[in-house]
Amino acid sequence: MLAILRCDQQAHPIDIRREVARASGHEPSRGAFYTTLDRLESKGLVRWTTKKGTEGRDGLPQRKFTVTPDGVRALRASRRALLELWTGLDDILAES
């Protein structure tokens, strides 16, 4: 979901996948990537719309993904939890 927000609130799958690869240093397989998007959609965290295909895409429609308000709430909750887990660890994890 963060990759969708980073790309644009109306993100194309190819751009989302590139952002995931850039941020993680690992390119997810197509299957894993689309399975994850489908699961996020079934949970109501993202939604997609289709855009009419162009000649360059042989008329095939193109999906665009958006993070829903529930998805934004889930990201905020996740961020709070992660920040709480990091609290007090700066000295332990500081590089020498």
GROMACS .gro file of C-alpha atoms in nm:
model
   96
    1MET     CA    1   0.000   0.000   0.000
    2LEU     CA    2   0.291   0.232   0.068
    3ALA     CA    3   0.416   0.171  -0.285
    4ILE     CA    4   0.076   0.273  -0.423
    5LEU     CA    5   0.087   0.595  -0.222
    6ARG     CA    6   0.444   0.665  -0.335
    7CYS     CA    7   0.362   0.611  -0.702
    8ASP     CA    8   0.043   0.809  -0.714
    9GLN     CA    9  -0.297   0.765  -0.559
   10GLN     CA   10  -0.404   0.620  -0.897
   11ALA     CA   11  -0.113   0.382  -0.957
   12HIS     CA   12  -0.060   0.137  -1.242
   13PRO     CA   13   0.053  -0.214  -1.140
   14ILE     CA   14   0.385  -0.185  -1.327
   15ASP     CA   15   0.474   0.130  -1.134
   16ILE     CA   16   0.372  -0.026  -0.802
   17ARG     CA   17   0.583  -0.334  -0.871
   18ARG     CA   18   0.885  -0.120  -0.966
   19GLU     CA   19   0.849   0.080  -0.643
   20VAL     CA   20   0.831  -0.240  -0.436
   21ALA     CA   21   1.147  -0.366  -0.607
   22ARG     CA   22   1.327  -0.033  -0.560
   23ALA     CA   23   1.239  -0.004  -0.192
   24SER     CA   24   1.300  -0.367  -0.100
   25GLY     CA   25   1.590  -0.452  -0.331
   26HIS     CA   26   1.391  -0.755  -0.446
   27GLU     CA   27   1.154  -0.781  -0.740
   28PRO     CA   28   0.845  -0.981  -0.646
   29SER     CA   29   0.725  -1.245  -0.889
   30ARG     CA   30   0.418  -1.153  -1.092
   31GLY     CA   31   0.216  -1.420  -0.914
   32ALA     CA   32   0.308  -1.304  -0.564
   33PHE     CA   33   0.256  -0.941  -0.660
   34TYR     CA   34  -0.092  -0.984  -0.806
   35THR     CA   35  -0.196  -1.227  -0.530
   36THR     CA   36  -0.103  -0.962  -0.275
   37LEU     CA   37  -0.298  -0.692  -0.459
   38ASP     CA   38  -0.600  -0.924  -0.481
   39ARG     CA   39  -0.583  -0.997  -0.106
   40LEU     CA   40  -0.556  -0.629  -0.020
   41GLU     CA   41  -0.855  -0.563  -0.244
   42SER     CA   42  -1.062  -0.841  -0.084
   43LYS     CA   43  -0.989  -0.689   0.259
   44GLY     CA   44  -1.108  -0.350   0.137
   45LEU     CA   45  -0.765  -0.188   0.179
   46VAL     CA   46  -0.716  -0.106  -0.189
   47ARG     CA   47  -0.952  -0.080  -0.483
   48TRP     CA   48  -0.896  -0.075  -0.853
   49THR     CA   49  -1.062   0.080  -1.150
   50THR     CA   50  -1.014   0.006  -1.515
   51LYS     CA   51  -0.919   0.251  -1.781
   52LYS     CA   52  -1.004   0.192  -2.144
   53GLY     CA   53  -0.719   0.031  -2.333
   54THR     CA   54  -0.513   0.214  -2.590
   55GLU     CA   55  -0.386   0.101  -2.929
   56GLY     CA   56  -0.043   0.047  -2.773
   57ARG     CA   57  -0.203  -0.207  -2.539
   58ASP     CA   58  -0.404  -0.370  -2.820
   59GLY     CA   59  -0.717  -0.226  -2.661
   60LEU     CA   60  -0.665  -0.416  -2.335
   61PRO     CA   61  -0.800  -0.230  -2.032
   62GLN     CA   62  -0.555  -0.107  -1.771
   63ARG     CA   63  -0.608  -0.129  -1.396
   64LYS     CA   64  -0.524   0.154  -1.160
   65PHE     CA   65  -0.500   0.101  -0.784
   66THR     CA   66  -0.599   0.333  -0.501
   67VAL     CA   67  -0.555   0.294  -0.126
   68THR     CA   68  -0.896   0.314   0.043
   69PRO     CA   69  -0.969   0.508   0.363
   70ASP     CA   70  -0.960   0.173   0.549
   71GLY     CA   71  -0.620   0.109   0.394
   72VAL     CA   72  -0.490   0.446   0.515
   73ARG     CA   73  -0.620   0.367   0.866
   74ALA     CA   74  -0.444   0.029   0.855
   75LEU     CA   75  -0.118   0.197   0.749
   76ARG     CA   76  -0.145   0.448   1.034
   77ALA     CA   77  -0.203   0.168   1.285
   78SER     CA   78   0.092  -0.028   1.146
   79ARG     CA   79   0.315   0.278   1.165
   80ARG     CA   80   0.218   0.343   1.528
   81ALA     CA   81   0.289  -0.019   1.619
   82LEU     CA   82   0.629  -0.017   1.449
   83LEU     CA   83   0.731   0.309   1.612
   84GLU     CA   84   0.632   0.167   1.950
   85LEU     CA   85   0.843  -0.143   1.887
   86TRP     CA   86   1.146   0.075   1.800
   87THR     CA   87   1.111   0.291   2.114
   88GLY     CA   88   1.412   0.258   2.343
   89LEU     CA   89   1.630   0.064   2.100
   90ASP     CA   90   1.841   0.349   1.963
   91ASP     CA   91   2.135   0.283   2.199
   92ILE     CA   92   2.130  -0.091   2.139
   93LEU     CA   93   2.115  -0.056   1.762
   94ALA     CA   94   2.352   0.239   1.723
   95GLU     CA   95   2.644   0.166   1.496
   96SER     CA   96   2.987   0.192   1.653
   0.00000   0.00000   0.00000
